[in-house]
Amino acid sequence: MNNRQFGDMGEEIACKYLIDNGYKILDRNVHYSRFCELDIVAQHKKTLVFVEVKTRKSDVFGSPMEAITKTKYENIKKGALNYLSEHPCNNYRIDVIGITLKPELKIEHLQNV
């Protein structure tokens, strides 16, 4: 399994988790540049939610959340602003979902980062 397939698998897990928790998936893998991709765009109640997903096989080399660097966060913000320029909305937030597969499936969801 290559990195892209691994990432796609993590996004599938995240989408199922979000749907099970009352979110509606609006878009996936929205690209604005080589560095700027929105993994998942969802709606939760009246809020537009931009979700960054990080997946790791295990936490041996750190948690998935540790992969969200300042630069990565800035790129997510740019993507969100680009999306909002095309789909105006006043109520939005950025969430991060970290998925660790082993030793057991662990999903960590941080809202409004």
XYZ file of C-alpha atoms in Angstrom:
113
model
C 0.000 0.000 0.000
C 1.510 3.348 -1.021
C 1.247 6.580 0.976
C -1.681 7.921 -1.081
C -3.693 4.727 -0.570
C -2.839 4.777 3.136
C -4.011 8.386 3.411
C -7.202 7.589 1.501
C -7.907 4.739 3.917
C -7.524 7.131 6.863
C -9.871 9.641 5.217
C -12.468 6.875 4.699
C -12.277 6.021 8.410
C -12.580 9.732 9.283
C -15.608 10.184 6.987
C -17.388 7.235 8.577
C -16.590 8.622 12.037
C -17.906 12.065 11.068
C -21.102 10.690 9.512
C -21.703 8.532 12.602
C -21.404 11.732 14.673
C -23.934 13.766 12.695
C -21.741 15.424 10.057
C -22.621 15.675 6.380
C -19.674 15.268 3.984
C -19.724 18.027 1.335
C -16.334 17.667 -0.393
C -13.140 15.650 -0.259
C -9.588 16.299 -1.434
C -10.145 19.861 -2.637
C -6.870 21.168 -4.119
C -5.920 24.839 -4.393
C -2.200 24.423 -4.983
C 0.515 21.823 -4.662
C 0.734 22.583 -0.938
C -2.892 23.325 -0.182
C -5.435 20.510 -0.004
C -8.539 20.234 2.126
C -8.977 16.586 3.097
C -12.642 16.796 4.081
C -15.185 19.596 3.992
C -18.223 18.768 6.098
C -21.231 20.398 7.669
C -22.110 19.937 11.315
C -25.405 21.546 12.223
C -24.989 25.084 10.833
C -21.189 25.068 10.824
C -18.922 24.438 7.829
C -16.023 22.257 9.026
C -12.651 21.869 7.299
C -11.106 18.609 8.491
C -7.428 17.693 8.219
C -6.832 13.952 8.620
C -3.529 12.423 9.727
C -3.154 8.654 9.830
C -0.366 6.597 11.376
C 0.156 2.843 11.554
C 1.227 3.193 15.192
C 2.375 5.882 17.580
C 5.960 4.562 17.751
C 7.228 7.657 15.928
C 4.737 10.083 17.482
C 1.029 10.725 17.346
C -0.724 11.795 14.150
C -1.451 15.169 15.748
C 2.266 15.903 15.966
C 2.367 15.954 12.157
C 0.379 19.211 12.070
C 3.165 21.762 11.818
C 2.740 25.528 11.748
C 3.334 25.482 7.969
C 0.753 22.722 7.464
C -1.772 24.649 9.558
C -1.161 27.828 7.532
C -1.767 25.871 4.306
C -5.033 24.490 5.716
C -6.118 28.041 6.597
C -5.315 29.221 3.058
C -7.368 26.368 1.635
C -10.271 27.187 3.939
C -10.199 30.846 2.883
C -10.099 29.855 -0.799
C -13.062 27.523 -0.282
C -14.979 30.251 1.560
C -14.381 32.676 -1.310
C -16.191 30.179 -3.577
C -18.789 29.056 -1.006
C -19.490 32.003 1.340
C -20.300 31.035 4.910
C -20.052 32.965 8.172
C -19.894 30.022 10.551
C -16.884 27.745 10.022
C -14.032 26.054 11.856
C -10.989 23.858 11.295
C -10.825 20.413 12.930
C -8.096 17.786 12.968
C -8.673 14.042 13.129
C -5.754 11.809 14.080
C -6.061 8.100 13.363
C -3.729 5.452 14.782
C -4.300 1.927 13.452
C -2.242 -0.252 15.819
C -2.256 -1.783 18.374
C -5.980 -0.874 18.104
C -7.903 1.703 16.106
C -7.776 5.069 17.867
C -9.534 8.182 16.549
C -8.760 11.545 18.120
C -10.871 14.534 17.043
C -9.808 18.061 17.946
C -12.396 20.702 17.131
C -11.786 24.342 16.274
C -8.014 24.220 16.233
